[in-house]
mmCIF file of C-alpha atoms and ligand atoms in Angstrom:
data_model
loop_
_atom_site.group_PDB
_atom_site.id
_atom_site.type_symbol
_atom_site.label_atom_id
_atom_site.label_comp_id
_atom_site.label_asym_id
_atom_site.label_seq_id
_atom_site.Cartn_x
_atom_site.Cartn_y
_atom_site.Cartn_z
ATOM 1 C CA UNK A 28 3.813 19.666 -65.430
ATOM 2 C CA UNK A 29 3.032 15.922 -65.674
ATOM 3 C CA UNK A 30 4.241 14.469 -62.012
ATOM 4 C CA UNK A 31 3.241 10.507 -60.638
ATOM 5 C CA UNK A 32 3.552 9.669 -57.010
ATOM 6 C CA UNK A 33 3.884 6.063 -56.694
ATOM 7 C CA UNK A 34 4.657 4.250 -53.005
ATOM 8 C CA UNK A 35 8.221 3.896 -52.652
ATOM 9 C CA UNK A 36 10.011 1.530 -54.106
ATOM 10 C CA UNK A 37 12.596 -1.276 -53.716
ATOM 11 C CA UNK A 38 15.892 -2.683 -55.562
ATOM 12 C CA UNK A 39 15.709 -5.927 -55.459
ATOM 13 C CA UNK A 40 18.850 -6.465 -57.216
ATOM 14 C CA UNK A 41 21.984 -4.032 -56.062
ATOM 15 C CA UNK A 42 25.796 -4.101 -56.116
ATOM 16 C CA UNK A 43 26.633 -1.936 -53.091
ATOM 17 C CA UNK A 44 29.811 -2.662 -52.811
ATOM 18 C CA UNK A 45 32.463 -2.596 -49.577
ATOM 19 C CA UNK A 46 34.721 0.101 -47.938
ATOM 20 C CA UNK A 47 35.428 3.918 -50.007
ATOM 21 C CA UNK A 48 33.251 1.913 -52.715
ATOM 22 C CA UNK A 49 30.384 1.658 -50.677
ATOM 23 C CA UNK A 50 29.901 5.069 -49.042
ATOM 24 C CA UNK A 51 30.423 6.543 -52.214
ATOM 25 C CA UNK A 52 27.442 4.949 -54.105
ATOM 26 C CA UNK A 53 25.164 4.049 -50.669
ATOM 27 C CA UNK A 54 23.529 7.690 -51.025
ATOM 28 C CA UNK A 55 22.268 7.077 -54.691
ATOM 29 C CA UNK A 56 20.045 3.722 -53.704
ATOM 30 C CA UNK A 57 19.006 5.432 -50.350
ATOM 31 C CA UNK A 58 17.093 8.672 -51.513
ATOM 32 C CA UNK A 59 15.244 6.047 -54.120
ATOM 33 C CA UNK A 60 14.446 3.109 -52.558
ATOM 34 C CA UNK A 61 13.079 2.177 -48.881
ATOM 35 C CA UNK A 62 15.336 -1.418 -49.488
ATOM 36 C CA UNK A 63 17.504 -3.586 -51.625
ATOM 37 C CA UNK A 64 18.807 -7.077 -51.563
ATOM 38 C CA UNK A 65 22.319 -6.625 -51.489
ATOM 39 C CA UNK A 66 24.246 -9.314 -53.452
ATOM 40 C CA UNK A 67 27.280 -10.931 -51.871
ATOM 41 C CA UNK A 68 29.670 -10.793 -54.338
ATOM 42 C CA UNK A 69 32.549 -8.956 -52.314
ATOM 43 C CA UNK A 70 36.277 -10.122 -52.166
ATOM 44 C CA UNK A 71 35.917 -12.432 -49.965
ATOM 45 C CA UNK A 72 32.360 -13.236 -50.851
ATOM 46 C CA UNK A 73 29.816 -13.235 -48.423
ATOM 47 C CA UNK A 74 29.302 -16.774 -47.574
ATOM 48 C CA UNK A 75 27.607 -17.328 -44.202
ATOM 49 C CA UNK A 76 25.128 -15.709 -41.752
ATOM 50 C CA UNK A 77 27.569 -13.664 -39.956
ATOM 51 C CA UNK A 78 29.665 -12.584 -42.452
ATOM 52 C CA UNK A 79 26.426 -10.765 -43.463
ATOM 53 C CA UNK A 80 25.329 -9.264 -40.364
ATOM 54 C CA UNK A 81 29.128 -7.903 -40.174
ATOM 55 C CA UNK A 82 28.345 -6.415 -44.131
ATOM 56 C CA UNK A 83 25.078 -5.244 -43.137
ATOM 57 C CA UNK A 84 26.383 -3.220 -40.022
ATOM 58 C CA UNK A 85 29.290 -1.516 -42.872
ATOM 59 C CA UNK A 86 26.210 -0.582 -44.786
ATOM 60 C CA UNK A 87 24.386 0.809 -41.902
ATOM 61 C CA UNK A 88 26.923 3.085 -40.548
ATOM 62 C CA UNK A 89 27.293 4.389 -44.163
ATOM 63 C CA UNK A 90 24.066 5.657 -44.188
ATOM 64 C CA UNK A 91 23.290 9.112 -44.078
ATOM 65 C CA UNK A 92 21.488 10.484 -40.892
ATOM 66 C CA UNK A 93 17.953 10.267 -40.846
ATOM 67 C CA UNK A 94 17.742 7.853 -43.618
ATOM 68 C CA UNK A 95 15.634 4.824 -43.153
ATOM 69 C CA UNK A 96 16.758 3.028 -46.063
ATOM 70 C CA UNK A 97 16.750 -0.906 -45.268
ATOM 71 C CA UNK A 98 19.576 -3.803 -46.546
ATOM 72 C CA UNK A 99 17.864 -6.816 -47.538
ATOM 73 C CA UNK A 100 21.225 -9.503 -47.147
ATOM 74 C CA UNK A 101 22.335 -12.254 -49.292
ATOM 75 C CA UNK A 102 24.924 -15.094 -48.554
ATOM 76 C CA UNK A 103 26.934 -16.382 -51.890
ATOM 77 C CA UNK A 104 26.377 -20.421 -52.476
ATOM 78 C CA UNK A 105 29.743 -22.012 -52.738
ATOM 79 C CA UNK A 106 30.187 -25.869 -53.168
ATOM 80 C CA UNK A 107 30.754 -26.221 -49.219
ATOM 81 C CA UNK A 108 27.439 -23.810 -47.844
ATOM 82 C CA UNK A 109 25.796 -26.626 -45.688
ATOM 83 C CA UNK A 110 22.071 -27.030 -45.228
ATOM 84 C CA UNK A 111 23.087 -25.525 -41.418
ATOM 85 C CA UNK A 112 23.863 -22.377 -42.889
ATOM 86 C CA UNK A 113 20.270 -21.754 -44.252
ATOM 87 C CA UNK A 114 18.769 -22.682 -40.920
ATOM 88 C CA UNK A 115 20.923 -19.589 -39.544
ATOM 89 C CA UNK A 116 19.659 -17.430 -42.191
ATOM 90 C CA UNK A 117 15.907 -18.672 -42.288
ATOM 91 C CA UNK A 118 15.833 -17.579 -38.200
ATOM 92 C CA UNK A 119 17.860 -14.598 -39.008
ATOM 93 C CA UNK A 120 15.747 -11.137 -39.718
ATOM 94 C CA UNK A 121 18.470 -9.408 -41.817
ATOM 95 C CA UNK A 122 19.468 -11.927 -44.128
ATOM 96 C CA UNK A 123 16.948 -13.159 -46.934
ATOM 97 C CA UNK A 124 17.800 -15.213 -49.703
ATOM 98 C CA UNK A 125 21.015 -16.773 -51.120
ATOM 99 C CA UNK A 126 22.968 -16.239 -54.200
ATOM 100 C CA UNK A 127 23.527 -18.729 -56.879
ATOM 101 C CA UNK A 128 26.610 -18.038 -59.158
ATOM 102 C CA UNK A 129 27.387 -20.387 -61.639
ATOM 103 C CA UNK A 130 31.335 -20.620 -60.679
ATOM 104 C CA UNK A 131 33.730 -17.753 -63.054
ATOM 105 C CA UNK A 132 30.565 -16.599 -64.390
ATOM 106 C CA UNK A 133 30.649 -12.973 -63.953
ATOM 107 C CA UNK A 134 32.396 -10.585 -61.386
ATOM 108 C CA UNK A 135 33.954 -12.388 -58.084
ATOM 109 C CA UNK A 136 32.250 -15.194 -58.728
ATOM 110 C CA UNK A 137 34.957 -17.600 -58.556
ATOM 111 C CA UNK A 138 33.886 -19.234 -55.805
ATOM 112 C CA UNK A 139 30.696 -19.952 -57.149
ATOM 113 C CA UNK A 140 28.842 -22.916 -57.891
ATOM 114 C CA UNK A 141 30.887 -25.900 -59.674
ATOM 115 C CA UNK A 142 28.509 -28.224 -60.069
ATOM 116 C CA UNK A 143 24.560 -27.993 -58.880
ATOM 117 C CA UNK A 144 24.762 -31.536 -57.706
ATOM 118 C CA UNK A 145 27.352 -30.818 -54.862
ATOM 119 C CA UNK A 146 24.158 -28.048 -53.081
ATOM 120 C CA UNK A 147 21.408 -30.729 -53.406
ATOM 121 C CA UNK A 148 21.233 -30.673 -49.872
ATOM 122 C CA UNK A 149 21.647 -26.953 -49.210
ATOM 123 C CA UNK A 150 18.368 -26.208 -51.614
ATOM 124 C CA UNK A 151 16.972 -28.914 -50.002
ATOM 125 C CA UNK A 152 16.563 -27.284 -47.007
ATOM 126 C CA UNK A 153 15.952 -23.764 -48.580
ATOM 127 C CA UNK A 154 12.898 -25.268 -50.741
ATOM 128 C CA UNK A 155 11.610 -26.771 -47.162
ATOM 129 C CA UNK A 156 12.197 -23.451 -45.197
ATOM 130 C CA UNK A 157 10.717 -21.049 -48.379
ATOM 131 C CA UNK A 158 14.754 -19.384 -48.690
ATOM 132 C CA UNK A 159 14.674 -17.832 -52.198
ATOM 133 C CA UNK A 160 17.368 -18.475 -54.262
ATOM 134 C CA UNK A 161 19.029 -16.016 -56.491
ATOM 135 C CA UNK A 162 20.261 -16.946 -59.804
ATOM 136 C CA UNK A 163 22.701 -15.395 -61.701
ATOM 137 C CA UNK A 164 21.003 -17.776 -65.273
ATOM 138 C CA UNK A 165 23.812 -17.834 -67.357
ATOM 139 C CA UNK A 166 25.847 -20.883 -68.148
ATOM 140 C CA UNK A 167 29.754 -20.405 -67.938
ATOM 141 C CA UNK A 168 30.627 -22.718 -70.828
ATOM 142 C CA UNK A 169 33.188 -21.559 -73.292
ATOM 143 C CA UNK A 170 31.723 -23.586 -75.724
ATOM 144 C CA UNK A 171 28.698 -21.924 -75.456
ATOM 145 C CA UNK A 172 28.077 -18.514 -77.466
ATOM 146 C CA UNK A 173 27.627 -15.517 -74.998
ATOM 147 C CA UNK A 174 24.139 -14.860 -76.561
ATOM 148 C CA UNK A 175 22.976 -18.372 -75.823
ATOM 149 C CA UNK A 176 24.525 -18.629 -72.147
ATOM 150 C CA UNK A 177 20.934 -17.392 -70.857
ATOM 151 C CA UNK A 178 18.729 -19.760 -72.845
ATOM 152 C CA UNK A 179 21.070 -22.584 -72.254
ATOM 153 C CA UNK A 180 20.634 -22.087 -68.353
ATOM 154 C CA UNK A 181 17.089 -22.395 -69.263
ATOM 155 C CA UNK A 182 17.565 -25.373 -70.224
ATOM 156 C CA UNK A 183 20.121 -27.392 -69.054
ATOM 157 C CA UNK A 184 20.253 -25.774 -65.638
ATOM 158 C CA UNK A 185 16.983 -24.514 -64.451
ATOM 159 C CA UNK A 186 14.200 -26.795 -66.020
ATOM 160 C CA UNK A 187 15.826 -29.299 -64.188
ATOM 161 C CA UNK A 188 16.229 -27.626 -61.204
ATOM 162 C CA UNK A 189 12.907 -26.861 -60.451
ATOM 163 C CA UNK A 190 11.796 -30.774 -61.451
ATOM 164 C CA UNK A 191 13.772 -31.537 -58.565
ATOM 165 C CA UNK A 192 13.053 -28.922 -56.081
ATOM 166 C CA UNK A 193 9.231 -28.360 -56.560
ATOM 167 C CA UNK A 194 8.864 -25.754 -53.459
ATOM 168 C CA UNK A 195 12.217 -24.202 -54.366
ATOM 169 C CA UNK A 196 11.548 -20.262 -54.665
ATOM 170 C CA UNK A 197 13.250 -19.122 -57.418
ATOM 171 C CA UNK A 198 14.392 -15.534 -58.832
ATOM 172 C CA UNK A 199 15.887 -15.443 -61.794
ATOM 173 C CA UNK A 200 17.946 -12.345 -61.998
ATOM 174 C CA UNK A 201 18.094 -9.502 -64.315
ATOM 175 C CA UNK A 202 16.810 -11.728 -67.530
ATOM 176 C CA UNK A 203 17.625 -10.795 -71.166
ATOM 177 C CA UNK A 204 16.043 -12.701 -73.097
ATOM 178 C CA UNK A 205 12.282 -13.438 -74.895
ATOM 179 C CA UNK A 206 12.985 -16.765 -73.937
ATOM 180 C CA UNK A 207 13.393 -15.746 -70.071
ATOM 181 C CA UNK A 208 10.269 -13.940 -70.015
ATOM 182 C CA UNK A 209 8.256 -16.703 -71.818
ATOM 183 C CA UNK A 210 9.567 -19.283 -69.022
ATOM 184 C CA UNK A 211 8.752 -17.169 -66.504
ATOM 185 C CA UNK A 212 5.408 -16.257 -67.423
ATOM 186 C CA UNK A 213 4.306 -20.026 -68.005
ATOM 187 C CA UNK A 214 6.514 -20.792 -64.044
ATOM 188 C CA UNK A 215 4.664 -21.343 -60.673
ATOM 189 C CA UNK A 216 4.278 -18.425 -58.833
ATOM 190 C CA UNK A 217 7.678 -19.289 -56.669
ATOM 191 C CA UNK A 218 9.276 -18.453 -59.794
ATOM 192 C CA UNK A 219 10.032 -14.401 -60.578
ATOM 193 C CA UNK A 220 12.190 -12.154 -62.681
ATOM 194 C CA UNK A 221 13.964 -9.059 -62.047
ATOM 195 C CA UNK A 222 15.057 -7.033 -64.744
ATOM 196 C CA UNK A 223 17.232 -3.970 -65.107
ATOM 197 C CA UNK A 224 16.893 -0.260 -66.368
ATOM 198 C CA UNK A 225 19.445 -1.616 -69.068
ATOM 199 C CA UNK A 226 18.260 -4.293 -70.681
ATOM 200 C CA UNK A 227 14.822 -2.474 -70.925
ATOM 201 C CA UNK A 228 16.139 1.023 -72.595
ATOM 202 C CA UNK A 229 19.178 -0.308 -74.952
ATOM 203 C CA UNK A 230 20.293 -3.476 -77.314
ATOM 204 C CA UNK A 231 23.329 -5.197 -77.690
ATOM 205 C CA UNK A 232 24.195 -2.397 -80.474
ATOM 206 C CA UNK A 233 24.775 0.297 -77.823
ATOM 207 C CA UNK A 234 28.055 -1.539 -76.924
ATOM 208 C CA UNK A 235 29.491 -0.564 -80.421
ATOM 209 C CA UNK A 236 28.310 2.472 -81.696
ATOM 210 C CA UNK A 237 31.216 4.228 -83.592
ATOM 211 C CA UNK A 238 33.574 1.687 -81.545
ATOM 212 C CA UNK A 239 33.814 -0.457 -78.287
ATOM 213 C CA UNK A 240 31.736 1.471 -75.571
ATOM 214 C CA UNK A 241 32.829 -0.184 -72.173
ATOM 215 C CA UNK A 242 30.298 1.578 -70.195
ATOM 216 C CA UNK A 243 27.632 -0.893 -71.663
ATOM 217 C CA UNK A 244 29.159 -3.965 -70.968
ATOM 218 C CA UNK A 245 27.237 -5.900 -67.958
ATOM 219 C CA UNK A 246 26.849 -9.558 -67.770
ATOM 220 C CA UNK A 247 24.848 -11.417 -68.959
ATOM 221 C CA UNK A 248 25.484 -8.956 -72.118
ATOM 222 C CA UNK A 249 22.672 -6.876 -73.942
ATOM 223 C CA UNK A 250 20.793 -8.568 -76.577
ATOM 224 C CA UNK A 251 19.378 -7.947 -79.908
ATOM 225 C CA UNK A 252 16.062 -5.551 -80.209
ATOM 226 C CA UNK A 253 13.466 -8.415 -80.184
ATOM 227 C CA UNK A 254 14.488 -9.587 -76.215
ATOM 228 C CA UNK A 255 14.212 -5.883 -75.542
ATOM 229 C CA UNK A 256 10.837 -5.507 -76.961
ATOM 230 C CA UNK A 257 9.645 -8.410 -75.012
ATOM 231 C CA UNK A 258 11.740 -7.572 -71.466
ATOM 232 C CA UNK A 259 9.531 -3.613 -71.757
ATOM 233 C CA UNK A 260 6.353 -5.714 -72.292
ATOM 234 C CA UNK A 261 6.907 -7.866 -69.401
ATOM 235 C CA UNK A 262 8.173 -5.333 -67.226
ATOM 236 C CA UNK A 263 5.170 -2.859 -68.312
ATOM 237 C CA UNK A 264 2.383 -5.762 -67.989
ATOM 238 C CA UNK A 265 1.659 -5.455 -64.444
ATOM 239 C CA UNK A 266 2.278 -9.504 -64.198
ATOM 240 C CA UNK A 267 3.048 -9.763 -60.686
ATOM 241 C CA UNK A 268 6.195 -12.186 -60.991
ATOM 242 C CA UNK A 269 8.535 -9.487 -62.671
ATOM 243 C CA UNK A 270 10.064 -6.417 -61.013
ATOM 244 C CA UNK A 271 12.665 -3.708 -60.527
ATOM 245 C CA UNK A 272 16.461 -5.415 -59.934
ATOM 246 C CA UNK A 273 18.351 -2.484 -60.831
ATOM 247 C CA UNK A 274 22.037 -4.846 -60.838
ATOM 248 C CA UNK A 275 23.568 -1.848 -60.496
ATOM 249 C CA UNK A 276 27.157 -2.655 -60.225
ATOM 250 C CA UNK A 277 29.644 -0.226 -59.886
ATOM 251 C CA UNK A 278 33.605 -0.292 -61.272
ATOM 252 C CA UNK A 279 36.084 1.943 -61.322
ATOM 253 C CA UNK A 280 36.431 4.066 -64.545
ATOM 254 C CA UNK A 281 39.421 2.620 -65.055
ATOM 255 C CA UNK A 282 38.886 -1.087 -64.487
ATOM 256 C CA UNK A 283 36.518 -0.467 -67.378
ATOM 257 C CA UNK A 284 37.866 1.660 -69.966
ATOM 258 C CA UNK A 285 40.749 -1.782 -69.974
ATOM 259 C CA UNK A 286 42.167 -4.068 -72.542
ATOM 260 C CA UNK A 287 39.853 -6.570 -70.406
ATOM 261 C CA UNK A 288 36.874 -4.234 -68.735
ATOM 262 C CA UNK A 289 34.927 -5.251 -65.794
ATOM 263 C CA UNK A 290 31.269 -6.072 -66.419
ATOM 264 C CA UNK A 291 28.816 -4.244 -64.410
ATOM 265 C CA UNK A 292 26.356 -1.013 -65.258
ATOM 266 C CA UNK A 293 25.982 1.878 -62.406
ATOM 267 C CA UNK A 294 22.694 3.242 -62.958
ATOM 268 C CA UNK A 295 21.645 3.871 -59.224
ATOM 269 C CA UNK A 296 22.024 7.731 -59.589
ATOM 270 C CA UNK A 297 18.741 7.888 -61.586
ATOM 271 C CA UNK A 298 17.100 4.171 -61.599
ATOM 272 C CA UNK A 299 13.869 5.089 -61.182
ATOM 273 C CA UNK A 300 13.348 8.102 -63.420
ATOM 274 C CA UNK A 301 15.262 5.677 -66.128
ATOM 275 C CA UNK A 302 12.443 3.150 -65.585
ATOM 276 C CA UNK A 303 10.021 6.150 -65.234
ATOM 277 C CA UNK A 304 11.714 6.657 -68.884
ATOM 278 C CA UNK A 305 10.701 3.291 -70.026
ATOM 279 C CA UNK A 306 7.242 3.651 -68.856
ATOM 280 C CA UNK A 307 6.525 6.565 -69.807
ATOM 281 C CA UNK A 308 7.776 5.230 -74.045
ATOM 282 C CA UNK A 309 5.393 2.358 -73.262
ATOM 283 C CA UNK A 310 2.767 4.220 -72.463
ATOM 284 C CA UNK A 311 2.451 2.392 -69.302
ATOM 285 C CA UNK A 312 3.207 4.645 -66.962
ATOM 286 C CA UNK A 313 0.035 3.314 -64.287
ATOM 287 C CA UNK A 314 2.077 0.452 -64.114
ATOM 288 C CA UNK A 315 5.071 1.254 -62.959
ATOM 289 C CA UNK A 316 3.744 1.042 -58.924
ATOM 290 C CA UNK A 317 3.293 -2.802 -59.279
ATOM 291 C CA UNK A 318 6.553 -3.370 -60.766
ATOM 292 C CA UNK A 319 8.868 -1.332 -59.092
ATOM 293 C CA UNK A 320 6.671 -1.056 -55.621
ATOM 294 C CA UNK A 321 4.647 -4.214 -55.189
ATOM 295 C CA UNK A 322 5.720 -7.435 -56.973
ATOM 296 C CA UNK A 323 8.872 -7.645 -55.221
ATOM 297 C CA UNK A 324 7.616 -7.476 -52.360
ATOM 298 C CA UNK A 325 4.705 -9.726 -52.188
ATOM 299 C CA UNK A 326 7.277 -12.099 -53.891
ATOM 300 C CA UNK A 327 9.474 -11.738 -50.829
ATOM 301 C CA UNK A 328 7.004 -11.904 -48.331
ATOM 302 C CA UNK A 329 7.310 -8.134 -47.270
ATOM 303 C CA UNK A 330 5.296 -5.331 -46.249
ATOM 304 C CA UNK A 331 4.639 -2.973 -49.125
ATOM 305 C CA UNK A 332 6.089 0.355 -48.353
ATOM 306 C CA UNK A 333 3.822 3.227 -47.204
ATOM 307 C CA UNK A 334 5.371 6.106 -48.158
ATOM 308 C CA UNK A 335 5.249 7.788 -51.572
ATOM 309 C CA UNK A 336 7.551 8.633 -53.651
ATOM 310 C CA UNK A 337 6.995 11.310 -55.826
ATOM 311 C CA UNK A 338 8.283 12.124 -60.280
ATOM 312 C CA UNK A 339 8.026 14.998 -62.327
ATOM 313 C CA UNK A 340 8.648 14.997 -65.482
ATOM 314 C CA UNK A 341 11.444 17.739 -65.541
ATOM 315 C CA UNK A 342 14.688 17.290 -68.009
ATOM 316 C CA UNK A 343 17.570 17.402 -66.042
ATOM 317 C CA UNK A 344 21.260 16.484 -66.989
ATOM 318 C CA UNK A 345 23.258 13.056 -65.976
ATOM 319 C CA UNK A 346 26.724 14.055 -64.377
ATOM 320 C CA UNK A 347 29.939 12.607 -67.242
ATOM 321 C CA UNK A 348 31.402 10.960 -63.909
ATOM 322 C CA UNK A 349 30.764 10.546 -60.419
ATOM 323 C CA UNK A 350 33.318 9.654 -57.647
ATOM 324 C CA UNK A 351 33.961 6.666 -56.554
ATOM 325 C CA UNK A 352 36.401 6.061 -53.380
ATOM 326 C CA UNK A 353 39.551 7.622 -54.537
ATOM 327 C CA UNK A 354 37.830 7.223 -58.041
ATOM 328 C CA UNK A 355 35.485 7.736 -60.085
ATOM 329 C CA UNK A 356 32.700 6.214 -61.767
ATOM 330 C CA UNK A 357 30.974 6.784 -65.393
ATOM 331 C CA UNK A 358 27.046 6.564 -64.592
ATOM 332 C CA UNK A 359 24.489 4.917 -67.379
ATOM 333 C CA UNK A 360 23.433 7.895 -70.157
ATOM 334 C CA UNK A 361 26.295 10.008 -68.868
ATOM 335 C CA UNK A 362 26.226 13.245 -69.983
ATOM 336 C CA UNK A 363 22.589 13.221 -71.322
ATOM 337 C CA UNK A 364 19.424 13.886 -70.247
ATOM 338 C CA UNK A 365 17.273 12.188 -68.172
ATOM 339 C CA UNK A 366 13.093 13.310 -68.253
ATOM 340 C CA UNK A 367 12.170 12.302 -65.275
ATOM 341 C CA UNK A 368 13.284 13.919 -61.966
ATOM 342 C CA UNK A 369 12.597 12.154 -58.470
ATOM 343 C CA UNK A 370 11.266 15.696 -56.447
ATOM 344 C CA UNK A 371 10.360 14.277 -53.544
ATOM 345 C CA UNK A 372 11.764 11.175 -51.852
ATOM 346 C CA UNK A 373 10.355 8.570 -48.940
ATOM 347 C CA UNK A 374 12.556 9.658 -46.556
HETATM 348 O O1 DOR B 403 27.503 -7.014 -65.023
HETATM 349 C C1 DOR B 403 27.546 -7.553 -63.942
HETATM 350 N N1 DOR B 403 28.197 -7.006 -62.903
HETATM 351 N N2 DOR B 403 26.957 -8.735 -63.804
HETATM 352 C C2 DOR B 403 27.097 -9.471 -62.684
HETATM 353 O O2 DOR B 403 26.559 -10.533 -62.617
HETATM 354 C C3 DOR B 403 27.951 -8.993 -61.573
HETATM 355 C C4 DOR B 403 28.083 -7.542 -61.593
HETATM 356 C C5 DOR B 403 29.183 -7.012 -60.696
HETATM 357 O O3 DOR B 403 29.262 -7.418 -59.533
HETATM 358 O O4 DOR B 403 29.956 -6.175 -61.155
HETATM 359 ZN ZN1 ZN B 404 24.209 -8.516 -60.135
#
């Protein structure tokens, strides 16, 4: 039987979550991954230093017993985080980048961003003290076609932005899009990409086969088969400024399958056998260690981790639902089969 053992990995992308919500879904990212950045986007966000400590503590006492499983935190940028704040969270251990929503962009993201001008100060200070920042690289334009919201950021958004803030270190989150990649891959090395088990394994036609399939809607949305293409060959090439965000984002069955559905994918009941999956189709399977292991990582300034995780490849079959607090949840490829089974953890 064909079996890798790879050194464990680490999300650094993940929707955990608060309350029921969180202890339901916790146990999924643990047994996979030694850590995750956890994204702020609660109700109330997370918008200072302490707020995350108290979040970090909820996600600690969730965990099961034994597990070793580390929270990487994230505050949320809002118009009024001051250039204080990031001094807080550069001396602060648990707390490692900040969160840039463009405001109304996605989920709870309301408070976000209005305009980049009003943070000059705040990135300021985080390109001075080397505090990543997080984007969510869509632009929240109505006028602007959902497709394009990605390589409009590009553009009118992030170009800029790193003219201006030189130092700034800079992931841009779960990417879609050719044009993502290519920016990327010609960036300084304080720019990286994370991109999810998603957008690497389906196109924007999964979210209508035979009719409206909520369960594939995430923002920013999938796109056509070409940005696919191009998102497996980054992800597959090794180049040490992409890796594993799962954006695994958990909602409610029913806050999906809506007039108005949430966006947001759960795929951390299987993420890394799904991006074994992708691998394995690419015939790349030898690199899936330095994406999902090391580039984050060494991105983030963190130790790799030393303990293996191990894969066989072994059909086994995705639950149709999962609970979810009082609940439930629909996982990504529910009801099918998955080829690669994780047989023996880090923990
Ligand atoms: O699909 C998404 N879901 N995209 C985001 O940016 C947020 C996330 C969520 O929190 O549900
Ligand atoms: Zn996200």
């Amino acid at each position: 039987m064909k079996e890798i053992s790879i050194s464990q990995p680490d999300d650094f992308h993940l929707h955990l979550r608060d309350g029921p919500a969180l202890a339901s879904v916790l146990v999924d990212s643990a047994r996979q991954f030694a850590r995750a950045i956890v994204m702020p986007n609660l109700e109330p966000p997370v918008v200072t230093v302490e707020q995350a400590l108290g979040y970090r503590q909820r996600i600690m006492d969730c965990l099961p017993e034994g597990s070793s499983f580390e929270p990487l935190m994230t505050i949320y940028l809002t118009d009024n985080t001051r250039p204080d704040e990031i001094r807080r969270l550069y001396e602060n251990e648990y707390v490692h980048a900040v969160k840039y929503y463009p405001a109304g962009v996605t989920t709870n993201a309301e408070q976000g961003v209005t305009n980049i001008d009003k943070v000059y100060a705040t990135l300021e200070a985080m390109a001075e003290s080397g505090v990543p920042l997080l984007l969510h690289g869509e632009v929240n334009d109505a006028d602007v076609d959902i497709f394009d919201r990605e390589q409009v950021f590009i553009e009118k958004i992030l170009t800029p932005l790193m003219e201006r803030f030189k130092d700034l270190r800079i992931v841009f989150e779960h990417i879609t899009t050719e044009q993502a990649v290519q920016f990327v891959k010609q960036g300084p090395a304080t720019l990286a990409a994370t991109i999810t088990p998603q957008h690497l394994l389906y196109n924007r036609n999964a979210l209508f086969e035979n009719g409206i399939r909520p369960h594939y809607y995430c923002l920013p949305v999938l796109k056509r088969e070409a940005h696919r293409q191009a998102l497996v060959a980054a992800a597959v090439s090794g180049h040490a400024q992409f890796f594993l965000g799962t954006d695994s984002a958990p909602h409610a069955r029913h806050a999906k399958e809506n007039a108005c559905g949430c966006a947001g994918i759960y795929s951390a009941h299987a993420a890394i056998e799904l991006y074994a999956e992708v691998f394995e189709q690419a015939g790349s399977l030898d690199q899936l260690e330095k994406f999902a292991s090391f580039n984050g990582a060494d991105f983030y300034g963190l130790a790799r981790n030393k303990r293996k995780i191990t894969l066989q490849q072994q059909a086994w079959l995705i639950p149709d639902s999962l609970a979810f607090g009082e609940s439930e949840i629909i996982p990504l490829k529910a009801g099918e089969t998955c080829r690669w089974k994780l047989v023996a953890d880090g923990n």
